[in-house]
Coordinates of C-alpha atoms and ligand atoms in Angstrom, one line a residue:
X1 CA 24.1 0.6 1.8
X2 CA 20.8 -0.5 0.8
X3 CA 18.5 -1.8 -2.4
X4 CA 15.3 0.5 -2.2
X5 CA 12.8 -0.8 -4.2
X6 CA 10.2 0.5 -6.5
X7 CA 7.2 -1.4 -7.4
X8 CA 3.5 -1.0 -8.3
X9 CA 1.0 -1.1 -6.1
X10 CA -2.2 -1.8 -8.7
X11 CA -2.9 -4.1 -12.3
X12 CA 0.6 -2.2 -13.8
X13 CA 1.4 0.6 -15.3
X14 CA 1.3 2.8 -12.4
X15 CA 4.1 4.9 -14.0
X16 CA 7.2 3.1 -12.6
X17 CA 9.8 3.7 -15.4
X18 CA 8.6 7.3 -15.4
X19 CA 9.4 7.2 -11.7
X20 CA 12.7 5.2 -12.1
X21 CA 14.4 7.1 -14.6
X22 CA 13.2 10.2 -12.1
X23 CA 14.9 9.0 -9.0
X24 CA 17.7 7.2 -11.2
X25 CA 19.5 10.4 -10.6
X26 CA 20.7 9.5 -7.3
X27 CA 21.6 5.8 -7.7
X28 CA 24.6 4.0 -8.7
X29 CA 22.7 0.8 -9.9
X30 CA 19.0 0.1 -11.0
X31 CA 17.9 -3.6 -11.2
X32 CA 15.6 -5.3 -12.7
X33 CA 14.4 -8.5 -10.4
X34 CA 11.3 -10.2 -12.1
X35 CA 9.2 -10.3 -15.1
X36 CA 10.4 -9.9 -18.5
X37 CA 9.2 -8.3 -21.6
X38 CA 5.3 -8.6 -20.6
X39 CA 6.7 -5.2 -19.2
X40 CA 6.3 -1.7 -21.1
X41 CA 7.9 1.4 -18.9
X42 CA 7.3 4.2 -20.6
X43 CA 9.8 7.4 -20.1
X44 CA 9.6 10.9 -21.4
X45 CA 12.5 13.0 -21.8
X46 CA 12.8 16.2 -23.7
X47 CA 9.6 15.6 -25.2
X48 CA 10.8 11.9 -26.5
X49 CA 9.2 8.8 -26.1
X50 CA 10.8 5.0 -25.1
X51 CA 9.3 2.1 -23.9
X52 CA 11.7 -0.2 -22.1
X53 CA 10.8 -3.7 -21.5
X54 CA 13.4 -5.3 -20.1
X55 CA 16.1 -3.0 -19.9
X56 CA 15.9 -1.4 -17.0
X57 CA 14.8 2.3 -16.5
X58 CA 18.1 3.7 -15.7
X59 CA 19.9 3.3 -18.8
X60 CA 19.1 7.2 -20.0
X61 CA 21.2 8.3 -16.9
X62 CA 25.2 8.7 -17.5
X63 CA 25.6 8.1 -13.7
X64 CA 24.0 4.0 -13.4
X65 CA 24.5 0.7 -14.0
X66 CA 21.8 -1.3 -15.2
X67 CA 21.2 -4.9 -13.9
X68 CA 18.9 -7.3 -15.4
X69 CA 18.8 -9.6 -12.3
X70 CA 18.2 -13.3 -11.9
X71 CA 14.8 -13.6 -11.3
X72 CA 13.8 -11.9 -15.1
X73 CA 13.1 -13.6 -18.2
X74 CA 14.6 -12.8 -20.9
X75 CA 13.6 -12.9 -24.9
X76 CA 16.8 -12.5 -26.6
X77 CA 15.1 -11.3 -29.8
X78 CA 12.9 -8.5 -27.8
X79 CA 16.2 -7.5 -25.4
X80 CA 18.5 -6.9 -28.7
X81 CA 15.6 -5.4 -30.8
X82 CA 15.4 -2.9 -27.6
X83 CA 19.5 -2.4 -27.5
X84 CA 19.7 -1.5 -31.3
X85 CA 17.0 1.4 -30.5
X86 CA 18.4 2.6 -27.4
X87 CA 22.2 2.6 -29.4
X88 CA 20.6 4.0 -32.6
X89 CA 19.8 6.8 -30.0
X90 CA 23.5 7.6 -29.0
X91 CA 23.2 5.6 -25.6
X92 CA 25.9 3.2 -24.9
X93 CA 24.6 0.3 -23.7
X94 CA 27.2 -2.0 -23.3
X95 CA 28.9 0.1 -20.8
X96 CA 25.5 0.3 -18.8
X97 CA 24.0 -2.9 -19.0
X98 CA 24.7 -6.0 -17.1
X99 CA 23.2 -9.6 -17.6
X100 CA 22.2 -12.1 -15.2
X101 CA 23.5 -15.3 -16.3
X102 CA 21.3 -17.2 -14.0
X103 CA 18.1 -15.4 -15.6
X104 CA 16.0 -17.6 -17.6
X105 CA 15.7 -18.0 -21.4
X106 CA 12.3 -17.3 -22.9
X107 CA 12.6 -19.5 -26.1
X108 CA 10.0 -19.4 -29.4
X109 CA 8.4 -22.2 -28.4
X110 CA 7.1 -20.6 -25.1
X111 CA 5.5 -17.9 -26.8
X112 CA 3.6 -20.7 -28.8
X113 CA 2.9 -22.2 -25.9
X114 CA 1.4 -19.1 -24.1
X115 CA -0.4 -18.7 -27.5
X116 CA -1.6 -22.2 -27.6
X117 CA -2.7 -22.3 -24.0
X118 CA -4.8 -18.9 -24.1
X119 CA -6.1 -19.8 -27.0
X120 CA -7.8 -22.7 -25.9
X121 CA -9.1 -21.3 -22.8
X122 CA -11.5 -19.3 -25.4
X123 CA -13.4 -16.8 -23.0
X124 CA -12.1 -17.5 -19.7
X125 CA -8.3 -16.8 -21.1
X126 CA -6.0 -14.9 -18.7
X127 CA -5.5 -12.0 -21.3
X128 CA -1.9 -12.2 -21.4
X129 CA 0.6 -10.6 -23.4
X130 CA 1.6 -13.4 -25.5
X131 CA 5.4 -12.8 -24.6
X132 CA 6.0 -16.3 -23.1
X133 CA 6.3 -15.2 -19.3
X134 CA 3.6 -18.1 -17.8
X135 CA 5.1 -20.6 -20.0
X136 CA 9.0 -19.9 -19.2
X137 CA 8.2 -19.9 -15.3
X138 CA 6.8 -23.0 -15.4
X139 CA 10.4 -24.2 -17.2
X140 CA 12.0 -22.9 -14.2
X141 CA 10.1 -23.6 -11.8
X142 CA 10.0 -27.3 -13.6
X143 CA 13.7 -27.5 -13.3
X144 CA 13.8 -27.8 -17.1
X145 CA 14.7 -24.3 -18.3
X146 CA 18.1 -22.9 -20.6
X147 CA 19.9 -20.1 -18.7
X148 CA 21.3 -16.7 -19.7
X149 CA 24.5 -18.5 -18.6
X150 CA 24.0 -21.4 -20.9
X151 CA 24.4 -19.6 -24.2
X152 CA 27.9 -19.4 -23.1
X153 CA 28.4 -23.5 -23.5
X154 CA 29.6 -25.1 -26.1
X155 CA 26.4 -27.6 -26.0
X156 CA 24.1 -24.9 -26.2
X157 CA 22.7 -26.0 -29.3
X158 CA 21.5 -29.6 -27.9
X159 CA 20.4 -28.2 -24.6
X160 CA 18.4 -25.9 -26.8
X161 CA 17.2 -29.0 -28.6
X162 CA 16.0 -31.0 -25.6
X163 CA 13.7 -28.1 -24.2
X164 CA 12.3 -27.5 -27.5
X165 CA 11.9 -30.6 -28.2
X166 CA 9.6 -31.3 -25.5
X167 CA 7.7 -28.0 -26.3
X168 CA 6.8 -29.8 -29.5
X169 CA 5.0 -32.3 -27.8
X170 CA 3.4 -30.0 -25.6
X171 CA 2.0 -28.6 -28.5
X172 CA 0.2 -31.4 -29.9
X173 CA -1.5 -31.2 -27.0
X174 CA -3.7 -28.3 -28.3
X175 CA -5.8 -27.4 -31.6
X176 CA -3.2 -24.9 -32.6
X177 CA -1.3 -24.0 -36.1
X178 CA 2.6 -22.6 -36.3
X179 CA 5.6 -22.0 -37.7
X180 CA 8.9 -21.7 -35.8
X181 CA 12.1 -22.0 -37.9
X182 CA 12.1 -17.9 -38.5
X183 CA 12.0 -17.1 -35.1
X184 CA 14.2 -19.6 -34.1
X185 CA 16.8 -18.1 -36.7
X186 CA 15.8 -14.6 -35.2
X187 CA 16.5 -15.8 -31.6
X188 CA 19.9 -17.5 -32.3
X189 CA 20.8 -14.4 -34.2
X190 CA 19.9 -12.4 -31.2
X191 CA 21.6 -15.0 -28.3
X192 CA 25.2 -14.2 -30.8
X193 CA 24.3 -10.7 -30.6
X194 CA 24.0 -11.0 -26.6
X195 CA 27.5 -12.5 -26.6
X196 CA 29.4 -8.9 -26.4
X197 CA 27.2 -7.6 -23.4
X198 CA 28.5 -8.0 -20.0
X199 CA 27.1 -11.6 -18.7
X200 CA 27.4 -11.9 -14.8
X201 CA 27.3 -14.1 -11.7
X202 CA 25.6 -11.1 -10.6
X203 CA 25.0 -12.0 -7.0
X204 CA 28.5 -11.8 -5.9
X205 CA 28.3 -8.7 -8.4
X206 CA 25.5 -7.2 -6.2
X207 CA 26.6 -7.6 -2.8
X208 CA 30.1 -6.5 -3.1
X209 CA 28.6 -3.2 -4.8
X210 CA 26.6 -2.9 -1.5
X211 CA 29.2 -3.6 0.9
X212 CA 31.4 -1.5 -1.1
X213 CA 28.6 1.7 -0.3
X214 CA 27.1 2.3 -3.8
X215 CA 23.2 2.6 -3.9
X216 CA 21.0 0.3 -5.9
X217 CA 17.3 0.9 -6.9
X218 CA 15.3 -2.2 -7.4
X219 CA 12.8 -1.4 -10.2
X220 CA 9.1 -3.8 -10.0
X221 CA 7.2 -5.1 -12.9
X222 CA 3.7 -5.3 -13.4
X223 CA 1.8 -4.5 -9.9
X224 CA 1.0 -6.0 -6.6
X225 CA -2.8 -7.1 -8.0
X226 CA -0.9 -9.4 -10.6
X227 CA 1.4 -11.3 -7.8
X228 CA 1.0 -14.9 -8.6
X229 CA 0.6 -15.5 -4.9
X230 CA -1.2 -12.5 -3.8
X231 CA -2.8 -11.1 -6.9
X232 CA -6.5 -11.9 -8.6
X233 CA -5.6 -15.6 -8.9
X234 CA -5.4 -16.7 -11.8
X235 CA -5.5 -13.7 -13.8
X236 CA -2.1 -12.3 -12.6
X237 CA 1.3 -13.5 -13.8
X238 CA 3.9 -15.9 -13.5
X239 CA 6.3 -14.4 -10.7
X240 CA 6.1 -12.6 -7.6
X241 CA 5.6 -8.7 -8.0
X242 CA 6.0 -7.8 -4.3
X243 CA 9.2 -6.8 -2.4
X244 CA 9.6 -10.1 -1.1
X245 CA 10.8 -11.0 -4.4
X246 CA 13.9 -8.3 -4.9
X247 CA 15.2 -11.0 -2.4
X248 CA 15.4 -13.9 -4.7
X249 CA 15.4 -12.1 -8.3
X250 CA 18.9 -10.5 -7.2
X251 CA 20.0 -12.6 -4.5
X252 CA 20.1 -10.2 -1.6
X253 CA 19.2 -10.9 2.0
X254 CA 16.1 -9.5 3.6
X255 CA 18.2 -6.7 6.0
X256 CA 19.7 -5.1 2.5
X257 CA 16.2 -3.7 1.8
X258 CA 15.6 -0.4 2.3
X259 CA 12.8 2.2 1.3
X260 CA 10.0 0.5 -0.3
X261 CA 8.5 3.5 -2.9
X262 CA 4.6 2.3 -3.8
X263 CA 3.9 3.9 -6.7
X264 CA 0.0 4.0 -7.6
X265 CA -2.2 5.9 -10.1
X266 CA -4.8 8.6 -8.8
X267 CA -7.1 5.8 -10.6
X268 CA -7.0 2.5 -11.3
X269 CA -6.1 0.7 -14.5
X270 CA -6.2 -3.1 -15.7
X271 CA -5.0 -4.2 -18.8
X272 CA -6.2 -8.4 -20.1
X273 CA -9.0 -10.3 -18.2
X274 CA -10.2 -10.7 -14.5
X275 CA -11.5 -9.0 -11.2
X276 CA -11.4 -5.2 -11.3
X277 CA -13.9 -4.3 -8.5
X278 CA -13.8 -0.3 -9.3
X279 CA -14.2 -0.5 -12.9
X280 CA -16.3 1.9 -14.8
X281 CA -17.9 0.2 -17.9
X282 CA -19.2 3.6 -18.5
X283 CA -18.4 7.0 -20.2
X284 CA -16.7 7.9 -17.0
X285 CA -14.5 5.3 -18.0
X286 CA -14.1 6.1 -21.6
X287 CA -13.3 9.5 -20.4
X288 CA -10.6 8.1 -17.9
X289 CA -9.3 6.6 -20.8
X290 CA -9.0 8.9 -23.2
X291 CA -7.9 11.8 -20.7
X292 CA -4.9 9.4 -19.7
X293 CA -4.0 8.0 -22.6
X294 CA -5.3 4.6 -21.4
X295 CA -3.4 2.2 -23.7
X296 CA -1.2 -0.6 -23.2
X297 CA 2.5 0.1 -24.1
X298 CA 3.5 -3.7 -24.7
X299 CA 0.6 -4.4 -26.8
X300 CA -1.2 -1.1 -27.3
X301 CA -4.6 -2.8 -25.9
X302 CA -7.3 -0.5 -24.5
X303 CA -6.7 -0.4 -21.2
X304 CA -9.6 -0.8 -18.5
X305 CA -10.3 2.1 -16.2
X306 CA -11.5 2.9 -13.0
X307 CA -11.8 4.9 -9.6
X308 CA -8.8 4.1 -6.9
X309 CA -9.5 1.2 -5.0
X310 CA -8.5 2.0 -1.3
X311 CA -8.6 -1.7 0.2
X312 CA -6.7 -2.5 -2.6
X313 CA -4.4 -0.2 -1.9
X314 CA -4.2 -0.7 1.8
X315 CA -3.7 -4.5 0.7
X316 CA -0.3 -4.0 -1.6
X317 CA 1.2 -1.2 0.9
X318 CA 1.2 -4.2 3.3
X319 CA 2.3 -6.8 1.3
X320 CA 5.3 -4.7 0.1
X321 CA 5.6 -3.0 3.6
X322 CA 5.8 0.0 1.7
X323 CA 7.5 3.0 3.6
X324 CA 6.5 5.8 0.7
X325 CA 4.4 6.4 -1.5
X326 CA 4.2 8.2 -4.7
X327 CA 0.7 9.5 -6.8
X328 CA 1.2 9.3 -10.2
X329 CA -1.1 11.0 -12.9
X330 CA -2.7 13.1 -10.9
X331 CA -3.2 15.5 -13.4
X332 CA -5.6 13.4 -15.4
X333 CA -8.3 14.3 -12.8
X334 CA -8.0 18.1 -13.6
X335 CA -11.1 17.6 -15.9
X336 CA -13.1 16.1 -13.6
X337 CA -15.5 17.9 -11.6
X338 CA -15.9 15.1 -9.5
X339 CA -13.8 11.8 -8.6
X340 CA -14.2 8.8 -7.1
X341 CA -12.6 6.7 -4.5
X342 CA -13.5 3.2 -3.1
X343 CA -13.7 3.3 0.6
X344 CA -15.2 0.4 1.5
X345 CA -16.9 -3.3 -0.6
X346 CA -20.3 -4.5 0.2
X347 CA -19.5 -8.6 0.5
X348 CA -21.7 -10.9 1.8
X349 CA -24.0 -7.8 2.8
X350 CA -21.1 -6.6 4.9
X351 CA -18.9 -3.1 4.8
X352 CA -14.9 -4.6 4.8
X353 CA -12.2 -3.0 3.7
X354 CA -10.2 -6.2 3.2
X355 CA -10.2 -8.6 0.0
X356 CA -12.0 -11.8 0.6
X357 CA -9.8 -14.9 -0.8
X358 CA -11.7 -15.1 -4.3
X359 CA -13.3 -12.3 -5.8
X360 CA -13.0 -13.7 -9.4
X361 CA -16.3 -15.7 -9.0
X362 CA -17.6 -13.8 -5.4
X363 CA -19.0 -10.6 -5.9
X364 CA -17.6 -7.6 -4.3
X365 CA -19.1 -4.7 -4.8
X366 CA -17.5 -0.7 -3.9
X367 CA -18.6 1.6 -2.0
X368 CA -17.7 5.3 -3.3
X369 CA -17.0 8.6 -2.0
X370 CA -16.8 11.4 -4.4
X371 CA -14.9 14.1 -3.9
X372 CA -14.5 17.6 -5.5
X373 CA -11.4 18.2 -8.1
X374 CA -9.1 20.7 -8.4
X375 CA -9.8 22.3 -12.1
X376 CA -6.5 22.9 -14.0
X377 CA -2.9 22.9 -12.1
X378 CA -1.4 26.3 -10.9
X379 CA 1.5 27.1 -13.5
X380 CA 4.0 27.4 -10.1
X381 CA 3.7 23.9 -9.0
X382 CA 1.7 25.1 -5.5
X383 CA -0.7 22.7 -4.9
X384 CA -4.4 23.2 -5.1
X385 CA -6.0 23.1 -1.4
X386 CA -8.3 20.3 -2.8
X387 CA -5.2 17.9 -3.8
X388 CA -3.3 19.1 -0.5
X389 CA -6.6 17.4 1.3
X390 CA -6.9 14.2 -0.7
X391 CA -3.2 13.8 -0.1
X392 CA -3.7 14.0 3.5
X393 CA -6.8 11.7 3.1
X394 CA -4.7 9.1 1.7
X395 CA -1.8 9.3 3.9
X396 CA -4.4 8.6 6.8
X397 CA -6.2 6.2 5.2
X398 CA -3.3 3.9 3.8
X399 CA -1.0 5.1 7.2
X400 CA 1.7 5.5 4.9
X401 CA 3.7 9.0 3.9
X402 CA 3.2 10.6 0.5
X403 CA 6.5 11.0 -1.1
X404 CA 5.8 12.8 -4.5
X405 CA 2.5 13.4 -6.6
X406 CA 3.4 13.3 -10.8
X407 CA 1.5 15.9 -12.6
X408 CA 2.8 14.7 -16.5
X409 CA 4.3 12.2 -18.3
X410 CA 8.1 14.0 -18.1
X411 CA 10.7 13.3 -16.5
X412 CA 10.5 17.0 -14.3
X413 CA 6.9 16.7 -13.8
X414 CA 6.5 15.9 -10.1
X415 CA 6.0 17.7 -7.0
X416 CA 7.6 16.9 -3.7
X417 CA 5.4 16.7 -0.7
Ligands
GDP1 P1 4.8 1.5 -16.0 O1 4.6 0.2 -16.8 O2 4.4 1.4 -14.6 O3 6.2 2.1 -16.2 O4 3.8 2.5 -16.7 P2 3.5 2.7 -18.3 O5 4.6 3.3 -18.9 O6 3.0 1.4 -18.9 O7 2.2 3.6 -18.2 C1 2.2 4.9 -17.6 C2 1.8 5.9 -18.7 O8 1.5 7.1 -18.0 C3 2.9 6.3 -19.6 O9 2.4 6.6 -20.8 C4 3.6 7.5 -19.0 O10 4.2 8.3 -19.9 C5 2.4 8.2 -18.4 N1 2.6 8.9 -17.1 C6 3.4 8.6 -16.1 N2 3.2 9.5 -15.1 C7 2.3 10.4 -15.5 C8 1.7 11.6 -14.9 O11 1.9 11.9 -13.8 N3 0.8 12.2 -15.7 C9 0.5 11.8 -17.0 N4 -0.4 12.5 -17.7 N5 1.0 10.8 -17.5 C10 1.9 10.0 -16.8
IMO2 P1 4.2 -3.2 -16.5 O1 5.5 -3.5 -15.9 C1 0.0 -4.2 -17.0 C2 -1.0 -8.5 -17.4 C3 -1.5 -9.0 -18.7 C4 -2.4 -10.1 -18.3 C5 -1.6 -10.7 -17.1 C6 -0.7 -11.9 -17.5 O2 4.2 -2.4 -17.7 O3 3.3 -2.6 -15.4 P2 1.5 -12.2 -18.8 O4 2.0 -11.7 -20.1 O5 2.4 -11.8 -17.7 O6 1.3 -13.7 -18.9 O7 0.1 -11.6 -18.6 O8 -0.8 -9.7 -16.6 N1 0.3 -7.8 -17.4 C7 0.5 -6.5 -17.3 N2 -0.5 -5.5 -17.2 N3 1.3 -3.9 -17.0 C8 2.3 -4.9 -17.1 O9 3.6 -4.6 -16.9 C9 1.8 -6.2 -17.3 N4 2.5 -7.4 -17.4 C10 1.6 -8.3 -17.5 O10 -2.2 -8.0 -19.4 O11 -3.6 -9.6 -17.8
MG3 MG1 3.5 -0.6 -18.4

């Protein structure tokens, strides 16, 4: 069997977890494989609301396993403050959920860090979501981080002293006030809390559940436009978004992929700072906005909005050599007359349809075609001939197949191509 992978082609927020818990369904394991709790996946069942953030998106359905793999990092605090919810709610965790040990900590101290560091970068700061993320990959990367694994020790406690120690002094480094010793009571709290979930050398784990024919869905965090390597350098984040990196956040070789299911909005969205080439600073934005609901579900900012950006897209569906893709929120651009979609960018005087290396301080500019909308959705799920043809516009222009479109935030509300 094989990991098929589900990951965002934009800024985030594309409508993965919606998409997940969807397809969940027919899996036997979903797996979480980067990121942490800079994540918000939104799922609507029966009219209710969650937002997962590092749980993975599969923990509604009776029938999965959840992984939190490897290559996450994990808050201990935000993870059990997510748990009590989800058990509050009737749904029993701790025979669904599995724990990486090898994923890294995120400890207090890196969220002061990430606090510390945005805030003296005053304007030009990254926008981040204050959750640590930048700060605990540069632990890891650095060879200095604690491990999910670690709270297990019986020297925990010192280990835990060392790193934070040298946080401190990291800290003095900036103009920046604080207070620690309540969240670090919270967070140890929370890591003795952690103790009765299943904690895993997972990648044994993994690959005997594939050899042994049971079907794992990899589920993506942000999107491919924040990929520290590939993204809008550097206002992206800290780990690798692209399918490369189900590889190395669960410790499967390349030949277990299998599908790779893009998922992107009918628009574009980008939550914090940096390039968005299709923005609309406009009240076709505002409308965007407040059609879809345009707000961050992490930190509830305003999110920025958009027409589709077609290189863009054409950029992430190679990067994740994505074999389907699925349309989400279609259904916002019922009450539009009129949409747009980004062909082509004017750089350098020039029509391309590929990103030049820096386009955070070279201007690109789009080029638009508008085309006409579909009014409101028929109530049988038949699709209007004008979203039949921009589906068939997009399969050509992107060369890739059009799985499913999502017409609504529930879980039902998709139609198959
Ligand atoms: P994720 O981070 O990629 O999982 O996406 P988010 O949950 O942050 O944001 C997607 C938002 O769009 C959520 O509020 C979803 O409930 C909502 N959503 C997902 N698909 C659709 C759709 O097809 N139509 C509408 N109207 N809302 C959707
Ligand atoms: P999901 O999984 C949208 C953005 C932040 C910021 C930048 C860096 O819900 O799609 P970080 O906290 O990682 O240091 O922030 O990345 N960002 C997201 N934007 N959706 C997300 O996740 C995001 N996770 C991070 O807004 O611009
Ligand atoms: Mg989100």
């Amino acid at each position: 069997m094989k990991v098929d992978v589900i990951l965002g082609l934009q800024w985030g927020d594309e409508g993965k977890g919606k998409i997940v818990d969807f397809l969940a369904e027919k899996y036997d394991i979903i797996a979480r494989f980067q990121g942490g709790p800079n994540a918000g996946h939104t799922l609507i069942i029966d009219g209710k609301k969650s937002v997962l953030h590092t749980i993975p998106s599969g923990i509604f359905r009776e029938n999965c396993l959840n992984l939190i793999g490897n290559g996450v990092v994990i808050d201990p605090i935000i993870l059990m403050a997510e748990i009590t919810k989800l058990e509050a709610a009737g749904i029993p965790v701790q025979q669904r959920l599995i724990i990486a040990k090898r994923a890294n900590l995120i400890l207090p101290s890196h969220k002061l860090l990430d606090a510390a560091s945005e805030q003296s970068k005053g304007t030009a700061k990254i926008g981040s979501t204050l959750k640590g993320i930048g700060p605990t990959y540069m632990d890891k990367t650095g060879r200095n981080g604690l491990r999910v694994g670690n709270i297990l020790q019986e020297n925990f406690k010192e280990q835990y002293q060392v790193l934070k120690n040298k946080h401190l002094s990291l800290l003095k480094n900036f103009d920046f006030e604080f207070q620690i010793e309540e969240q670090e009571r919270e967070w140890f709290d929370a890591v003795e809390q952690l103790k009765r979930f299943t904690i895993k050398e997972s990648t044994y784990f993994i690959n005997e559940q594939l050899k042994s024919g049971k079907k794992i869905l990899a589920e993506g965090a942000q999107g491919s436009m924040l990929d520290i390597d590939f993204g809008t350098y550097p206002f992206v984040t800290s780990s690798n978004t692209i399918s490369a990196a189900v590889c190395t956040g669960l410790g499967v070789p390349p030949q277990a992929i299998g599908e790779v299911i893009g998922i992107t909005k009918a628009y574009c969205t980008r939550v914090g700072s940096g390039p968005f080439p299709t923005e609309l600073d406009d009240e076709v934005g505002e409308e965007l906005r407040r059609v879809g609901s345009e707000f961050g579900a992490t930190t509830g900012r305003p999110r920025r909005c958009g027409w589709i950006d077609l290189p863009a897209l054409k950029y992430t569906c190679m990067l994740n050599g994505v074999s389907q893709l699925i349309i989400t929120k279609m259904d916002i651009l019922n009450s539009f007359k009129e949409f747009g979609v980004c062909t082509d960018y004017l750089y350098n005087n020039e029509k391309t349809q590929e990103l030049p290396f820096d386009i955070v301080t070279e201007n690109i500019q789009p080029i638009f075609e508008y085309r006409k909308s579909w009014g409101e959705l028929p109530a049988d799920n038949s699709v209007p001939s004008e979203m039949q043809d921009y589906v068939d516009y997009l399969e050509k222009y992107l060369n890739t197949k059009v799985g499913w479109v999502s017409v609504g935030p529930e879980r039902e509300q998709l139609i198959e191509f």
